[in-house]
PDB file of C-alpha atoms in Angstrom:
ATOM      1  CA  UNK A   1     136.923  63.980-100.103  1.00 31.00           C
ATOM      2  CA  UNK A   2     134.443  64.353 -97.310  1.00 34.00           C
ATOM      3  CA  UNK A   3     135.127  61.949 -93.901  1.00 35.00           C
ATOM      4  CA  UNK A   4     133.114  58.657 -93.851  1.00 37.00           C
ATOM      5  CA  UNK A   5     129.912  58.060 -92.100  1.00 35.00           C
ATOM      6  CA  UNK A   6     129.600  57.331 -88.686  1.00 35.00           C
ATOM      7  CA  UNK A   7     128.916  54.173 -87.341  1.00 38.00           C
ATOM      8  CA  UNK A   8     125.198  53.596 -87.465  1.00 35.00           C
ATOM      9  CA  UNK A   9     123.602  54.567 -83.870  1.00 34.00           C
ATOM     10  CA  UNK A  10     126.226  57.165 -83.044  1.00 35.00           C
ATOM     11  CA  UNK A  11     125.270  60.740 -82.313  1.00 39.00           C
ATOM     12  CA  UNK A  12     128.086  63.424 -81.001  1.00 34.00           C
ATOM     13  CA  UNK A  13     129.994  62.821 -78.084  1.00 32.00           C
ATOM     14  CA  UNK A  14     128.825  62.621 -75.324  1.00 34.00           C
ATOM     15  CA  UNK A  15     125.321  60.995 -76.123  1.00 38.00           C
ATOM     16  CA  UNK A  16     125.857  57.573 -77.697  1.00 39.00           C
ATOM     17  CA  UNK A  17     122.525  55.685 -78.875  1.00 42.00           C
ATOM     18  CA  UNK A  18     122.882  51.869 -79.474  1.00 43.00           C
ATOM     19  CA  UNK A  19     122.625  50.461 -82.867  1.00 40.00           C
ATOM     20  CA  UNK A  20     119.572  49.173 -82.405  1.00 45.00           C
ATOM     21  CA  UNK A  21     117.878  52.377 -81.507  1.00 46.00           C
ATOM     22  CA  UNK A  22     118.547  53.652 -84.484  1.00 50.00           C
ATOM     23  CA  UNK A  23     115.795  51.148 -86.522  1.00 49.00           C
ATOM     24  CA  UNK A  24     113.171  51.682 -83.996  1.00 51.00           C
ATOM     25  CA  UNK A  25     110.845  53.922 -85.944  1.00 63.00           C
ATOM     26  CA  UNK A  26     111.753  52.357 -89.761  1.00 55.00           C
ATOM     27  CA  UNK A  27     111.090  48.405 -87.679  1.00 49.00           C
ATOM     28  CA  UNK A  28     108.110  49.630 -86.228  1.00 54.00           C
ATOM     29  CA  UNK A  29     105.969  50.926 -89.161  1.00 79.00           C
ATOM     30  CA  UNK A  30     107.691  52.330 -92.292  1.00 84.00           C
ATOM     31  CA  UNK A  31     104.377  53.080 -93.591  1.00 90.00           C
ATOM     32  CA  UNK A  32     103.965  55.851 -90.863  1.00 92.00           C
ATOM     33  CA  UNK A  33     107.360  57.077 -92.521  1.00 93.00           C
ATOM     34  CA  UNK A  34     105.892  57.028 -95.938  1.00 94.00           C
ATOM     35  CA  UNK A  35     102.416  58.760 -94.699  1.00 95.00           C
ATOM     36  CA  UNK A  36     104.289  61.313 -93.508  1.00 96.00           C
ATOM     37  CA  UNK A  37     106.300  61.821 -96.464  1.00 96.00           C
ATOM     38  CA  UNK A  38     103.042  61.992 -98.707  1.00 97.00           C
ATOM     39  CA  UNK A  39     101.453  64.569 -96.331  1.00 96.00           C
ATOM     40  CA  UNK A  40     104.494  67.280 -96.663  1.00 95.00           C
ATOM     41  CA  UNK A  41     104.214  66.576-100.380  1.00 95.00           C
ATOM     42  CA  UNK A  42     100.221  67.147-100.433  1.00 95.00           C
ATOM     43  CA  UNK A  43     101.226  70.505 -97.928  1.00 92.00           C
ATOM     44  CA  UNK A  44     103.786  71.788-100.692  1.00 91.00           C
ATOM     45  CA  UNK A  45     101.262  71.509-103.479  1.00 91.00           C
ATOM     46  CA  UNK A  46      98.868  73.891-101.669  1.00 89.00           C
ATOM     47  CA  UNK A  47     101.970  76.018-100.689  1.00 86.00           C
ATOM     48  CA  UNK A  48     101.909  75.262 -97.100  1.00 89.00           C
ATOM     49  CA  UNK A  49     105.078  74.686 -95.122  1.00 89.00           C
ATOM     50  CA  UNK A  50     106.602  71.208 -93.979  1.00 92.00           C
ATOM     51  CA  UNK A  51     106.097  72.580 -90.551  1.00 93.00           C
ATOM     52  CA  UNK A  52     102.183  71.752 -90.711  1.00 93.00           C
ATOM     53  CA  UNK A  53     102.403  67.858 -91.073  1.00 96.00           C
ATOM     54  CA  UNK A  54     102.263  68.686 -86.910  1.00 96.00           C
ATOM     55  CA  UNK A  55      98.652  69.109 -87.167  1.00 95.00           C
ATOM     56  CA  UNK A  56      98.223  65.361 -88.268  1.00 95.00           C
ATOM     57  CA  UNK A  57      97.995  62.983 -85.676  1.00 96.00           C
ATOM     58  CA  UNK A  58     100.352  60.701 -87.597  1.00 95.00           C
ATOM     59  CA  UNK A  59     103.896  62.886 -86.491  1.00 96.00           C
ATOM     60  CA  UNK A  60     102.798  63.150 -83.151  1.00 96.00           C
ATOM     61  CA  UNK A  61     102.691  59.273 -83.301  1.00 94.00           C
ATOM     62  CA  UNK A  62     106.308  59.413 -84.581  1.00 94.00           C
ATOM     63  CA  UNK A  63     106.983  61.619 -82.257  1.00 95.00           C
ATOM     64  CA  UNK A  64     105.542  59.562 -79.006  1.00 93.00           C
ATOM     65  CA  UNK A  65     107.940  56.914 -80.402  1.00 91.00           C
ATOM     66  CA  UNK A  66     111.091  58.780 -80.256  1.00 92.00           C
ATOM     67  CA  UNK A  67     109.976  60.063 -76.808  1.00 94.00           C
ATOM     68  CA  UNK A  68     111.421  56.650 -74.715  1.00 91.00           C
ATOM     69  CA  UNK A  69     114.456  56.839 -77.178  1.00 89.00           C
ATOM     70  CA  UNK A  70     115.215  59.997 -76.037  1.00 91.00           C
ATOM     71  CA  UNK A  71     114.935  59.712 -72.208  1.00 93.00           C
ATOM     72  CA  UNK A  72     117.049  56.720 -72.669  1.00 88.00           C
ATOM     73  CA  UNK A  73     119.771  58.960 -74.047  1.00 88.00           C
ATOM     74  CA  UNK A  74     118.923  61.687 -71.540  1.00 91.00           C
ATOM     75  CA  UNK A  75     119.087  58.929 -68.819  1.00 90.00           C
ATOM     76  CA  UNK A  76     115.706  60.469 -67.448  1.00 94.00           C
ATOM     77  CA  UNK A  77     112.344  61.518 -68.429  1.00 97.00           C
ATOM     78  CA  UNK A  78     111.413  64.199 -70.675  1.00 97.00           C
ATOM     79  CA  UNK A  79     109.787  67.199 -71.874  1.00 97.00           C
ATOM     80  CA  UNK A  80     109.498  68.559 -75.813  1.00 97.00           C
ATOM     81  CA  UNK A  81     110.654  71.862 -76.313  1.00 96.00           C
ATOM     82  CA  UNK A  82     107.996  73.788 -78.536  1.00 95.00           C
ATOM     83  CA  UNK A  83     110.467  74.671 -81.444  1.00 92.00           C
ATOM     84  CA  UNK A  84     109.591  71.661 -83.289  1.00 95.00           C
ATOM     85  CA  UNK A  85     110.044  71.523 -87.170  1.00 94.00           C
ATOM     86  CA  UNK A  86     109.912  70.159 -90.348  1.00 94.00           C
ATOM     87  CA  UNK A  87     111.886  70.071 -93.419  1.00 92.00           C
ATOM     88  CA  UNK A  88     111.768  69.488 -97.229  1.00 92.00           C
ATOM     89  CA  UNK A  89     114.455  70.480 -99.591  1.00 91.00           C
ATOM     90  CA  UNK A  90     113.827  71.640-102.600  1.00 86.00           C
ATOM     91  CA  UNK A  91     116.698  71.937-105.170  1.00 85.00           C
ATOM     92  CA  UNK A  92     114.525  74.330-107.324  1.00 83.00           C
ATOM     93  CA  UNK A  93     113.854  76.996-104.771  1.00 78.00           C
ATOM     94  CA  UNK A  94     117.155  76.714-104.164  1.00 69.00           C
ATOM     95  CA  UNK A  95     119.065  77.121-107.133  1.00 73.00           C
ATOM     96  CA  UNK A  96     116.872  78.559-109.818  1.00 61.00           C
ATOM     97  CA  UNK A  97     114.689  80.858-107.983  1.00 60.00           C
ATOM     98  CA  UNK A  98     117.780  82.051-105.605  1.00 58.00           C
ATOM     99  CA  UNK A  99     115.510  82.229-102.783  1.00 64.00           C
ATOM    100  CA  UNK A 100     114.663  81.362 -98.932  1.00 67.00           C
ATOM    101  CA  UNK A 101     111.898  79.249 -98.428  1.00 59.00           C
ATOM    102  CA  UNK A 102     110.186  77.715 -94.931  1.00 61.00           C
ATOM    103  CA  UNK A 103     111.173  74.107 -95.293  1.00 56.00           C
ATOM    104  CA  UNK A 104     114.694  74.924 -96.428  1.00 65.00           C
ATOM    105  CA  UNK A 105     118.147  73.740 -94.830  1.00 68.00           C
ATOM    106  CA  UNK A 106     119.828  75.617 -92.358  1.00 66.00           C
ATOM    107  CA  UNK A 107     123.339  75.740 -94.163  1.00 74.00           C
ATOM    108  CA  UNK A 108     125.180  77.844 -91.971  1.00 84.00           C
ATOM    109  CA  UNK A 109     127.059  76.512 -88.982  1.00 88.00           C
ATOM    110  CA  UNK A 110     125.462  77.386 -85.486  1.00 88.00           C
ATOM    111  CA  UNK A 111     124.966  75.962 -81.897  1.00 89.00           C
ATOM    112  CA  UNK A 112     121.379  75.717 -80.942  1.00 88.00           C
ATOM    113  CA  UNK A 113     121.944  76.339 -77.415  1.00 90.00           C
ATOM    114  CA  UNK A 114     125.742  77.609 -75.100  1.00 89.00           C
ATOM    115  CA  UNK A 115     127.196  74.631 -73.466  1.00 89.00           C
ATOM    116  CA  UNK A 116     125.797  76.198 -69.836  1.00 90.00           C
ATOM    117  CA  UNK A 117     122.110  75.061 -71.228  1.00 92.00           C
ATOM    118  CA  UNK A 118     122.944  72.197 -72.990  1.00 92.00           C
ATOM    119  CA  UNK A 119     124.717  69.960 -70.338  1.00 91.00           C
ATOM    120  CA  UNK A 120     125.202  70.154 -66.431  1.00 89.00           C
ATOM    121  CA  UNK A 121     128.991  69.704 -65.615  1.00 77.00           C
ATOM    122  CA  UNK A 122     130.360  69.001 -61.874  1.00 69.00           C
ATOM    123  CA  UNK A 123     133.777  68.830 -60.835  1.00 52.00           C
ATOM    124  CA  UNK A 124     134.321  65.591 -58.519  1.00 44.00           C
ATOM    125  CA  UNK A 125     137.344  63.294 -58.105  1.00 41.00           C
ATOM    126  CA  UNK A 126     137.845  59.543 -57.406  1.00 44.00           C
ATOM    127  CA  UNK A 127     138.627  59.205 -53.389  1.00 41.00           C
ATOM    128  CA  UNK A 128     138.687  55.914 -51.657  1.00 42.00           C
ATOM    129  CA  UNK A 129     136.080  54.921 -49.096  1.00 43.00           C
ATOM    130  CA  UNK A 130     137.581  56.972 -46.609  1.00 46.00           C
ATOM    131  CA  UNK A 131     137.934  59.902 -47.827  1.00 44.00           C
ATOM    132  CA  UNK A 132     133.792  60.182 -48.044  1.00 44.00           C
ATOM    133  CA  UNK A 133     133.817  63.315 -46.683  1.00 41.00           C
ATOM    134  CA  UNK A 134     136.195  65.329 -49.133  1.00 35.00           C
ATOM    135  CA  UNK A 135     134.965  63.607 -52.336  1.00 35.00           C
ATOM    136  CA  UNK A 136     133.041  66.563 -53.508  1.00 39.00           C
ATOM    137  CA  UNK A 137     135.633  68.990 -53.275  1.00 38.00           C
ATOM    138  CA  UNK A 138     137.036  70.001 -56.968  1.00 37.00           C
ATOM    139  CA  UNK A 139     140.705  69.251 -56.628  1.00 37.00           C
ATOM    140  CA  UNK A 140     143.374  69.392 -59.468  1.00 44.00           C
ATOM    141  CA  UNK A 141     142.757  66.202 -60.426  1.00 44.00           C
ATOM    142  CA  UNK A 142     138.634  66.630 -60.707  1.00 42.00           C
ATOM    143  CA  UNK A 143     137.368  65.247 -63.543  1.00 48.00           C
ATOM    144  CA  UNK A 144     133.993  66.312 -65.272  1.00 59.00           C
ATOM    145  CA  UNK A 145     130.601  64.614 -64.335  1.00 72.00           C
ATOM    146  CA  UNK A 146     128.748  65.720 -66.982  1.00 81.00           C
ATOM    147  CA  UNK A 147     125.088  65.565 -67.482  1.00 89.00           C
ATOM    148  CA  UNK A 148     122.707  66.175 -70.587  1.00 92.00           C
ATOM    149  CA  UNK A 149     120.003  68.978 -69.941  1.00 95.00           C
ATOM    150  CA  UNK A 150     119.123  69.037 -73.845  1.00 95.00           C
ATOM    151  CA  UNK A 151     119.109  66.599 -76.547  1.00 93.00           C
ATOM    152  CA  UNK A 152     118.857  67.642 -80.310  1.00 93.00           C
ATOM    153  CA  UNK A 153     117.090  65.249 -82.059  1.00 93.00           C
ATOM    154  CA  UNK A 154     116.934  64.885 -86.319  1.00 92.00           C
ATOM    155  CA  UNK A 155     115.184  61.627 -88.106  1.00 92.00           C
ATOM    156  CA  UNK A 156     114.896  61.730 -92.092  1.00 93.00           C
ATOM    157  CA  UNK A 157     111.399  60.414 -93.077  1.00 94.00           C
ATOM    158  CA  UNK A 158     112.760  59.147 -96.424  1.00 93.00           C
ATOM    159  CA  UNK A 159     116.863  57.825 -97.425  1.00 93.00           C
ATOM    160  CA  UNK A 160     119.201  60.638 -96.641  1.00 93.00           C
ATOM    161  CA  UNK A 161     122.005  60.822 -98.794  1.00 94.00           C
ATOM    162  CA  UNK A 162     125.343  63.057 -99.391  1.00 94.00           C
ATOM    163  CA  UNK A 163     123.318  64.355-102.481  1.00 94.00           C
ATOM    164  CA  UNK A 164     119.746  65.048-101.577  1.00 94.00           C
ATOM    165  CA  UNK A 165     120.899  67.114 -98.223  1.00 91.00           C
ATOM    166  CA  UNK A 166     122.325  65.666 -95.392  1.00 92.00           C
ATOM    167  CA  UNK A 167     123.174  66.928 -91.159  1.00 91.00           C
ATOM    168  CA  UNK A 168     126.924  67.761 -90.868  1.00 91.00           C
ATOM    169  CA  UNK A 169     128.132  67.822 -87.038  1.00 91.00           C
ATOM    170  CA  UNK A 170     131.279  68.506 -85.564  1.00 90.00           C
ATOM    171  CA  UNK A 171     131.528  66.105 -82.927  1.00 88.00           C
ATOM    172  CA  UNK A 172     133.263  66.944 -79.643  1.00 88.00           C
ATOM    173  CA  UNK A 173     136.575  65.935 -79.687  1.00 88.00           C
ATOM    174  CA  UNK A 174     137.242  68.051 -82.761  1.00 89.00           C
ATOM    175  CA  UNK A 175     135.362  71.102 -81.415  1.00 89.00           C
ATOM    176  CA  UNK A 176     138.000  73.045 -79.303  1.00 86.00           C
ATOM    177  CA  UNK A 177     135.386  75.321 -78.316  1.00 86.00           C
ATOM    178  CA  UNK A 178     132.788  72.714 -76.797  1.00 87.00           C
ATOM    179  CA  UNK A 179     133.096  73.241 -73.555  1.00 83.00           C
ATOM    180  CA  UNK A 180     132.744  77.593 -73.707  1.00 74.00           C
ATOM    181  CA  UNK A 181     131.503  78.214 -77.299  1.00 58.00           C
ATOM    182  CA  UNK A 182     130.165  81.963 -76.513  1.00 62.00           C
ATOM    183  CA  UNK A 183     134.052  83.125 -75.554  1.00 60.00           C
ATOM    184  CA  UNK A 184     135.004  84.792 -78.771  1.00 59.00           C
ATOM    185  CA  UNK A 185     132.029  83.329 -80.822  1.00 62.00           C
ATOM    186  CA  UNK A 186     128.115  83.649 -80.942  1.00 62.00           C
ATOM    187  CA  UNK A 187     126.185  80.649 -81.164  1.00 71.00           C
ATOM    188  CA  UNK A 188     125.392  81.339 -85.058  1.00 72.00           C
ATOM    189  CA  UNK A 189     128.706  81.994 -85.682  1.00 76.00           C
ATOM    190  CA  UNK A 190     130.670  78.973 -84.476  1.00 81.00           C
ATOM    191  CA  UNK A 191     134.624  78.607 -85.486  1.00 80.00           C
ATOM    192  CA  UNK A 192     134.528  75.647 -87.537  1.00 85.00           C
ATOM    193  CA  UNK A 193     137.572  73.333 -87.814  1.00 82.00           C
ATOM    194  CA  UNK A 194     139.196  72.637 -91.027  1.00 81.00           C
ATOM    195  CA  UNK A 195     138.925  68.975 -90.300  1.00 85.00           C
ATOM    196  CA  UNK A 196     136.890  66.910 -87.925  1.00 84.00           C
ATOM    197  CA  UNK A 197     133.340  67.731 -89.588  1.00 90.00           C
ATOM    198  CA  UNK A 198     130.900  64.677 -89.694  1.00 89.00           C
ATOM    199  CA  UNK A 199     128.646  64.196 -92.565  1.00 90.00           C
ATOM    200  CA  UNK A 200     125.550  61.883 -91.063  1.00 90.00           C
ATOM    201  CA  UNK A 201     124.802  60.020 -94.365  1.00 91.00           C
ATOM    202  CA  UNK A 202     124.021  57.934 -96.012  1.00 90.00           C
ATOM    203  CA  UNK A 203     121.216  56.759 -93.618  1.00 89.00           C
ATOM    204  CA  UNK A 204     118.007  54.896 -94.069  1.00 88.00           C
ATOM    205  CA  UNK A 205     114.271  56.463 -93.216  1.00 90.00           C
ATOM    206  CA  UNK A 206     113.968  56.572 -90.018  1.00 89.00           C
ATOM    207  CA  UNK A 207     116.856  56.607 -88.231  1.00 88.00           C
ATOM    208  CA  UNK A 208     117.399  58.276 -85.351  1.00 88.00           C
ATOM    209  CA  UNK A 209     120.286  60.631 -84.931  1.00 89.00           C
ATOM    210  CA  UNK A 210     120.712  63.008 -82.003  1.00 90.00           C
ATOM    211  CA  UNK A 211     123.868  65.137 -80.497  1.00 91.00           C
ATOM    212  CA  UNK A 212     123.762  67.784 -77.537  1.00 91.00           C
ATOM    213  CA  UNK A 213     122.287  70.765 -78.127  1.00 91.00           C
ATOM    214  CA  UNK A 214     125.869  72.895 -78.138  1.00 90.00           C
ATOM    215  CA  UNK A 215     126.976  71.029 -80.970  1.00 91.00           C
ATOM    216  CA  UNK A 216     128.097  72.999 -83.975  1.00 90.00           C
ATOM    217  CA  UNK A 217     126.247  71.897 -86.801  1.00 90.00           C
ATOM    218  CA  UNK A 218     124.296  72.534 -90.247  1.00 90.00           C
ATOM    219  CA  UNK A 219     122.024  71.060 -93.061  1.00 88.00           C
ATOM    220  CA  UNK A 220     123.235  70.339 -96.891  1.00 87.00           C
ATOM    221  CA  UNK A 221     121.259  71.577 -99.277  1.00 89.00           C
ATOM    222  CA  UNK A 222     119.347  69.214-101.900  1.00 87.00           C
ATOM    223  CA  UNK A 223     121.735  68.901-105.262  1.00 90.00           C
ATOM    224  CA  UNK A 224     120.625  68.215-108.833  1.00 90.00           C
ATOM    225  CA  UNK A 225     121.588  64.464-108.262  1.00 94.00           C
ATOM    226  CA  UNK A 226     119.457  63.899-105.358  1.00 91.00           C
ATOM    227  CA  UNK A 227     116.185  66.153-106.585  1.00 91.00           C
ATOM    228  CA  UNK A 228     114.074  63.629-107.704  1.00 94.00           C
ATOM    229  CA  UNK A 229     113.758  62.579-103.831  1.00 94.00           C
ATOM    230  CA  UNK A 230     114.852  65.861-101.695  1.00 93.00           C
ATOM    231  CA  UNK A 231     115.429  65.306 -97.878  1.00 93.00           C
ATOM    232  CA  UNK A 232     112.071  65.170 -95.794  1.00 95.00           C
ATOM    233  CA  UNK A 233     112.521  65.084 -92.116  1.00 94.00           C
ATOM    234  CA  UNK A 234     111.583  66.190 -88.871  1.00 95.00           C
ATOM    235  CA  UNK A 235     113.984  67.809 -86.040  1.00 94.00           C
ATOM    236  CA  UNK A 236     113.002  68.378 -82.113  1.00 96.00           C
ATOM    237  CA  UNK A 237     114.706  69.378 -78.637  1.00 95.00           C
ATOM    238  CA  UNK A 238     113.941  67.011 -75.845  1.00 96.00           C
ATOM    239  CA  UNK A 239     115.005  68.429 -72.151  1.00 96.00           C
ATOM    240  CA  UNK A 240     115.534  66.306 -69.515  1.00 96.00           C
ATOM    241  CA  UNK A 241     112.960  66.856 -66.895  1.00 95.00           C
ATOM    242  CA  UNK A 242     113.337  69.869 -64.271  1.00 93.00           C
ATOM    243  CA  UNK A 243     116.203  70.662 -66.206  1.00 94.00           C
ATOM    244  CA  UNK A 244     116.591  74.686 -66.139  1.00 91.00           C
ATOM    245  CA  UNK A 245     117.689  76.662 -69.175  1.00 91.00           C
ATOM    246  CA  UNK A 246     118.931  80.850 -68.992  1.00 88.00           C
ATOM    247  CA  UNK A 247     115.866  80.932 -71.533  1.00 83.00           C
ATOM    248  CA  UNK A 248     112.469  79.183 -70.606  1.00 78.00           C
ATOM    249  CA  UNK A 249     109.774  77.933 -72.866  1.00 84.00           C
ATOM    250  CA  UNK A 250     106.461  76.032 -72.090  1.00 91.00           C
ATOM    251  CA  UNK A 251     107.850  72.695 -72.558  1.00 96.00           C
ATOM    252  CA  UNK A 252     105.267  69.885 -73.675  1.00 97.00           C
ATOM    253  CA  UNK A 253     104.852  66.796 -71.947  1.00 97.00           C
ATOM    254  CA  UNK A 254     103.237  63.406 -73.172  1.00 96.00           C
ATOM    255  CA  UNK A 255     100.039  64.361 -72.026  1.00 96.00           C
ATOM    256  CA  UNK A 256     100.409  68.025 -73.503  1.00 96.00           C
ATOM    257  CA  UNK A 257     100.677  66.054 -77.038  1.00 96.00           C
ATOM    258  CA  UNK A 258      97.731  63.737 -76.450  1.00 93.00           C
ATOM    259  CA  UNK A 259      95.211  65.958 -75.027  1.00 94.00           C
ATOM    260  CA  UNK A 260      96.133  68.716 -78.038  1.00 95.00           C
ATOM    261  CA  UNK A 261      92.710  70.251 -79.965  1.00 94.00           C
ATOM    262  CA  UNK A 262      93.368  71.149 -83.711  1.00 92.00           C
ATOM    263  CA  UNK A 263      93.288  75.439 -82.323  1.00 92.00           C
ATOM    264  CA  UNK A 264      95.740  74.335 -79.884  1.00 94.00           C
ATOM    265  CA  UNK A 265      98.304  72.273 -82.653  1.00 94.00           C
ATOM    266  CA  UNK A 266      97.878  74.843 -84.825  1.00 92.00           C
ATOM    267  CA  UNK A 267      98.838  77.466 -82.307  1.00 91.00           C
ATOM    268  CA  UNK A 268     101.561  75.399 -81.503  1.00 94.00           C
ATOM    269  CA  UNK A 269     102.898  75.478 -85.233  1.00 92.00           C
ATOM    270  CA  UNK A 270     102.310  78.968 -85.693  1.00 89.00           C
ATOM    271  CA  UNK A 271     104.857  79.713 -82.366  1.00 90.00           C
ATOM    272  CA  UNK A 272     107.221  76.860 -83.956  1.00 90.00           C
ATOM    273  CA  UNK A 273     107.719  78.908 -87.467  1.00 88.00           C
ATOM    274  CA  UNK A 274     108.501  81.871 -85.210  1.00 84.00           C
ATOM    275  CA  UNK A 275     111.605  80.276 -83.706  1.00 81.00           C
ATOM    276  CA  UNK A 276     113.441  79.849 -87.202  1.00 74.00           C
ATOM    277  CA  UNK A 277     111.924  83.090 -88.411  1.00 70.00           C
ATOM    278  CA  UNK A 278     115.777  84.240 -88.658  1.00 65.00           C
ATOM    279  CA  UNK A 279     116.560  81.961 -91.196  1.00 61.00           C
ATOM    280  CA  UNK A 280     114.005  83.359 -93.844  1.00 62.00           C
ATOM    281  CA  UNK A 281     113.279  87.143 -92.672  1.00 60.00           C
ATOM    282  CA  UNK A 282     111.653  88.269 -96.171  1.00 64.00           C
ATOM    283  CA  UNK A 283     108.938  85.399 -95.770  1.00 64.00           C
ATOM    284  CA  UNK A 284     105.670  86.056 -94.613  1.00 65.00           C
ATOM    285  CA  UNK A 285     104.689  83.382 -91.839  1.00 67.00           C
ATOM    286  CA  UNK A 286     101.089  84.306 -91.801  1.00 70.00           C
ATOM    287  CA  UNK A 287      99.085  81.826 -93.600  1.00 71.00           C
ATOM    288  CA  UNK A 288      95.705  82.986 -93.286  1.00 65.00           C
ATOM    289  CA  UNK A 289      94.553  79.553 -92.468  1.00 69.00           C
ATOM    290  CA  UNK A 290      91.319  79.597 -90.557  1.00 68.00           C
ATOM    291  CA  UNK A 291      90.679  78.624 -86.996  1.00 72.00           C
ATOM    292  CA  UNK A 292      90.070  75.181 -86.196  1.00 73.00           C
ATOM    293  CA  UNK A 293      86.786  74.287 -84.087  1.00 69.00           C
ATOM    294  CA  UNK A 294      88.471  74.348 -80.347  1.00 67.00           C
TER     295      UNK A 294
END
């Protein structure tokens, strides 16, 4: 049988969010949840991907109020990265047609980013008060200061459940390869251990779930039993301020998100399908949609 749940609030070692966190956006205004449910379901009927719910001012809301959340976990403030998505299952596509669709879950096990981008770690050792001046020398009893530079962030809009696709995670301590996942693996192909793997369900709408960014994990797909109300959510990558990574984006900051036109969100969604292009290579990503007025 799969492992139980998590505790409600916890995310991968070593981010923890408190309990409370987690209830935030569901506390605040479920009916922004539901809205935003509705509005993927109105984009599938015109065959549009989940992805474009980001040119509605009602997910950048949602996403303004996981913003604090996340700089709370980060322990600073914080940029978005612009790989931004959105997700809705569909057990259909993927069991009777037999084929990838934009929207789908990513079901194979992968790191989003090496350990090197994904936290800072610096050797330092406990010293009494004088011994000041040799504290930051990395001795053989150093332990690890370590730092978050990334935080991977996943929130269902609607009740995520073991059968209508759920996040698995393989949280630290089981994942002997945490600390220097690209020595004998690639980040999409992760060594997964036989035990130790974390299914994070069920959970209500809304929660807020997040784990570092080197964190070996994957999405369930949606099964006949949980169909009639497939998994709809939203995942982004918050980076803690001046944070550097070996690969750099153009990061979006609060103001970035407010100030956006409709040519410049839609440019912005266009560059987000790119980054999971990999995960559906026989799908055409242009949607002939036409330009928005600037």
């Amino acid at each position: 049988p799969p492992p139980p749940p998590p505790e409600e609030g916890s995310s991968t070692a070593p981010a923890l969010v408190p309990v409370e966190a987690t209830r935030v956006v569901q506390a605040g205004d479920p009916a922004l949840l539901g809205h935003l449910v509705e509005t993927v379901k109105c984009l599938e009927r015109r065959h549009l991907p989940p992805s474009f719910v980001f040119m509605f001012d009602a997910a950048w809301e949602l996403v303004l109020r996981l913003w604090p959340i996340a700089e709370s976990v980060l322990g600073a403030g914080c940029v978005l990265e612009p790989s931004f998505a959105a997700f809705r299952l569909s057990h259909t596509k993927a069991t009777v047609k037999q084929r990838a669709y934009v929207g789908q879950n990513f079901s194979r096990p992968h790191r989003d980013y090496s350990f090197s981008d994904s936290i800072e770690a610096e050797a330092t050792r406990a010293v009494e008060s004088d011994e000041k001046e040799s504290c930051e020398r990395p001795t053989e009893n150093a332990t690890r200061e370590e730092r978050l530079k990334v935080l991977s962030v996943w929130v269902p809009l609607n009740d995520v459940t073991l059968k209508n696709g759920c996040m698995f995670v393989v949280p630290k301590p089981n994942d002997p390869h945490f600390h220097d996942p690209t020595k004998g693996e690639g980040l999409q192909e992760p060594s997964v251990p036989a035990t130790g793997v974390v299914p994070l369900a069920p959970f209500p709408r809304g929660s807020f779930m997040c784990w570092t960014g080197n964190t070996i994990h994957w999405g369930s797909s949606c099964e006949k039993e949980g169909a009639v109300d497939p998994r709809t959510s939203v995942a982004l990558v918050f980076k803690r301020a001046g944070a550097e990574l070996s690969t750099s984006e153009a990061s979006l900051t609060r103001a970035d998100v407010a100030a956006a036109s409709p040519a410049e969100r839609l440019e912005r969604v266009n560059a987000a399908l790119g980054f999971f292009a990999h995960w559906y290579p026989e799908v055409d990503l242009d949607f002939n949609l036409p330009k928005p007025p600037p």
